[in-house]
Coordinates of C-alpha atoms in Angstrom, one line a residue:
X1 CA -92.7 -55.6 -4.7
X2 CA -93.1 -59.2 -5.9
X3 CA -90.8 -60.4 -8.7
X4 CA -91.1 -63.4 -10.9
X5 CA -88.5 -64.3 -13.5
X6 CA -89.1 -66.8 -16.4
X7 CA -86.6 -68.0 -19.0
X8 CA -88.2 -69.2 -22.2
X9 CA -85.6 -71.3 -24.1
X10 CA -85.2 -71.4 -27.9
X11 CA -85.9 -68.9 -30.7
X12 CA -88.7 -66.5 -29.9
X13 CA -91.6 -66.6 -32.4
X14 CA -93.0 -63.3 -33.4
X15 CA -96.7 -62.8 -33.3
X16 CA -97.9 -63.1 -36.9
X17 CA -100.9 -61.4 -38.4
X18 CA -104.1 -63.3 -37.8
X19 CA -105.9 -64.8 -40.8
X20 CA -109.4 -63.5 -41.3
X21 CA -111.9 -65.7 -43.0
X22 CA -115.7 -65.9 -43.3
X23 CA -115.6 -68.3 -40.3
X24 CA -113.7 -65.9 -38.0
X25 CA -110.2 -64.9 -37.1
X26 CA -107.5 -67.4 -36.7
X27 CA -103.9 -67.3 -35.2
X28 CA -101.3 -68.8 -37.6
X29 CA -100.1 -72.2 -36.5
X30 CA -96.5 -71.0 -35.6
X31 CA -97.9 -68.2 -33.3
X32 CA -100.4 -70.6 -31.7
X33 CA -97.8 -73.2 -31.1
X34 CA -95.3 -70.7 -29.6
X35 CA -98.0 -69.3 -27.2
X36 CA -98.7 -72.8 -26.1
X37 CA -95.0 -73.4 -25.4
X38 CA -94.8 -70.1 -23.4
X39 CA -97.9 -71.2 -21.4
X40 CA -96.2 -74.6 -20.6
X41 CA -92.9 -73.0 -19.4
X42 CA -94.8 -70.3 -17.4
X43 CA -97.1 -72.8 -15.8
X44 CA -94.1 -74.4 -14.1
X45 CA -93.3 -71.2 -12.1
X46 CA -96.8 -69.6 -12.0
X47 CA -98.1 -68.2 -8.7
X48 CA -100.9 -70.1 -7.0
X49 CA -103.4 -67.4 -8.0
X50 CA -103.4 -65.2 -11.0
X51 CA -101.9 -61.7 -10.5
X52 CA -104.6 -59.1 -10.4
X53 CA -102.5 -56.0 -9.6
X54 CA -100.8 -53.7 -12.1
X55 CA -97.7 -55.3 -13.7
X56 CA -94.3 -54.0 -14.8
X57 CA -93.1 -56.3 -17.5
X58 CA -89.5 -56.6 -18.9
X59 CA -88.7 -58.8 -21.8
X60 CA -85.1 -59.4 -23.1
X61 CA -85.1 -61.4 -26.3
X62 CA -81.8 -63.1 -27.2
X63 CA -81.7 -63.8 -31.0
X64 CA -79.3 -66.3 -32.5
X65 CA -76.1 -64.8 -33.9
X66 CA -76.0 -65.1 -37.7
X67 CA -73.4 -67.5 -39.0
X68 CA -72.4 -64.9 -41.6
X69 CA -70.9 -62.7 -38.9
X70 CA -67.1 -62.3 -38.9
X71 CA -65.3 -63.2 -35.7
X72 CA -65.1 -59.5 -34.8
X73 CA -68.8 -59.0 -35.4
X74 CA -69.6 -62.2 -33.4
X75 CA -67.6 -60.9 -30.4
X76 CA -69.3 -57.5 -30.6
X77 CA -72.7 -59.3 -30.6
X78 CA -71.8 -61.4 -27.6
X79 CA -70.7 -58.3 -25.7
X80 CA -73.9 -56.5 -26.5
X81 CA -72.2 -53.8 -28.5
X82 CA -73.9 -55.0 -31.7
X83 CA -77.7 -55.4 -31.4
X84 CA -80.3 -56.9 -33.8
X85 CA -81.9 -54.4 -36.1
X86 CA -83.5 -56.9 -38.4
X87 CA -87.0 -58.2 -38.5
X88 CA -89.0 -59.3 -36.6
X89 CA -90.0 -56.1 -34.8
X90 CA -89.6 -56.1 -31.0
X91 CA -93.3 -55.4 -30.4
X92 CA -94.3 -58.5 -32.3
X93 CA -91.8 -60.6 -30.3
X94 CA -93.2 -59.2 -27.1
X95 CA -96.8 -59.7 -28.2
X96 CA -96.5 -63.5 -28.5
X97 CA -94.9 -63.7 -25.1
X98 CA -97.5 -61.5 -23.5
X99 CA -100.4 -63.5 -25.0
X100 CA -98.8 -66.7 -23.8
X101 CA -98.5 -65.4 -20.2
X102 CA -102.1 -64.1 -20.1
X103 CA -104.4 -66.4 -18.0
X104 CA -101.3 -68.3 -16.7
X105 CA -99.5 -65.6 -14.7
X106 CA -102.0 -62.7 -14.8
X107 CA -105.6 -62.2 -15.5
X108 CA -105.5 -59.8 -18.5
X109 CA -102.9 -58.0 -20.7
X110 CA -104.5 -54.7 -19.7
X111 CA -102.8 -55.1 -16.2
X112 CA -99.4 -54.4 -17.9
X113 CA -98.9 -50.7 -17.2
X114 CA -95.2 -50.6 -18.1
X115 CA -93.4 -52.6 -20.7
X116 CA -89.6 -52.7 -21.5
X117 CA -88.7 -55.0 -24.4
X118 CA -85.1 -55.3 -25.8
X119 CA -83.4 -57.4 -28.5
X120 CA -79.9 -58.8 -28.0
X121 CA -77.7 -61.4 -29.7
X122 CA -76.6 -64.6 -28.0
X123 CA -75.2 -68.1 -28.8
X124 CA -78.1 -69.2 -26.5
X125 CA -81.4 -68.0 -28.0
X126 CA -84.1 -67.4 -25.4
X127 CA -86.4 -64.8 -23.8
X128 CA -85.8 -63.6 -20.2
X129 CA -89.1 -62.3 -18.7
X130 CA -89.3 -60.3 -15.5
X131 CA -92.7 -59.6 -14.0
X132 CA -93.0 -57.2 -11.1
X133 CA -96.2 -56.4 -9.2
X134 CA -97.1 -54.7 -5.8
X135 CA -98.0 -56.6 -2.7
X136 CA -101.7 -57.0 -2.1

């Protein structure tokens, strides 16, 4: 089993709803910019050829700890005992990352046969992505 780990620094941008106009469908600027950033980070560790096998994808999103948290709540968040239950939804966070990795790491999103996505709190906001696929 091959394993590739990618750390995407900074706040994870959730995939926003696309704008539909008479001229077509458009990604909002924030979503488009975040996907470009993910592509840039992923291209630095991408395999020589795109993965064509089925993929098991794990995404751990670390959200910034709110300043409003008490010291006790802050400590619980750092330890993982307190997890984010606020928006954005985990599936929207994962979607932006998946879209950014497509055509850089793998050929198409349909290759992802298993997806684990989790939200955590951290003083260091980021996304940790683990990609697993079978040997050819």
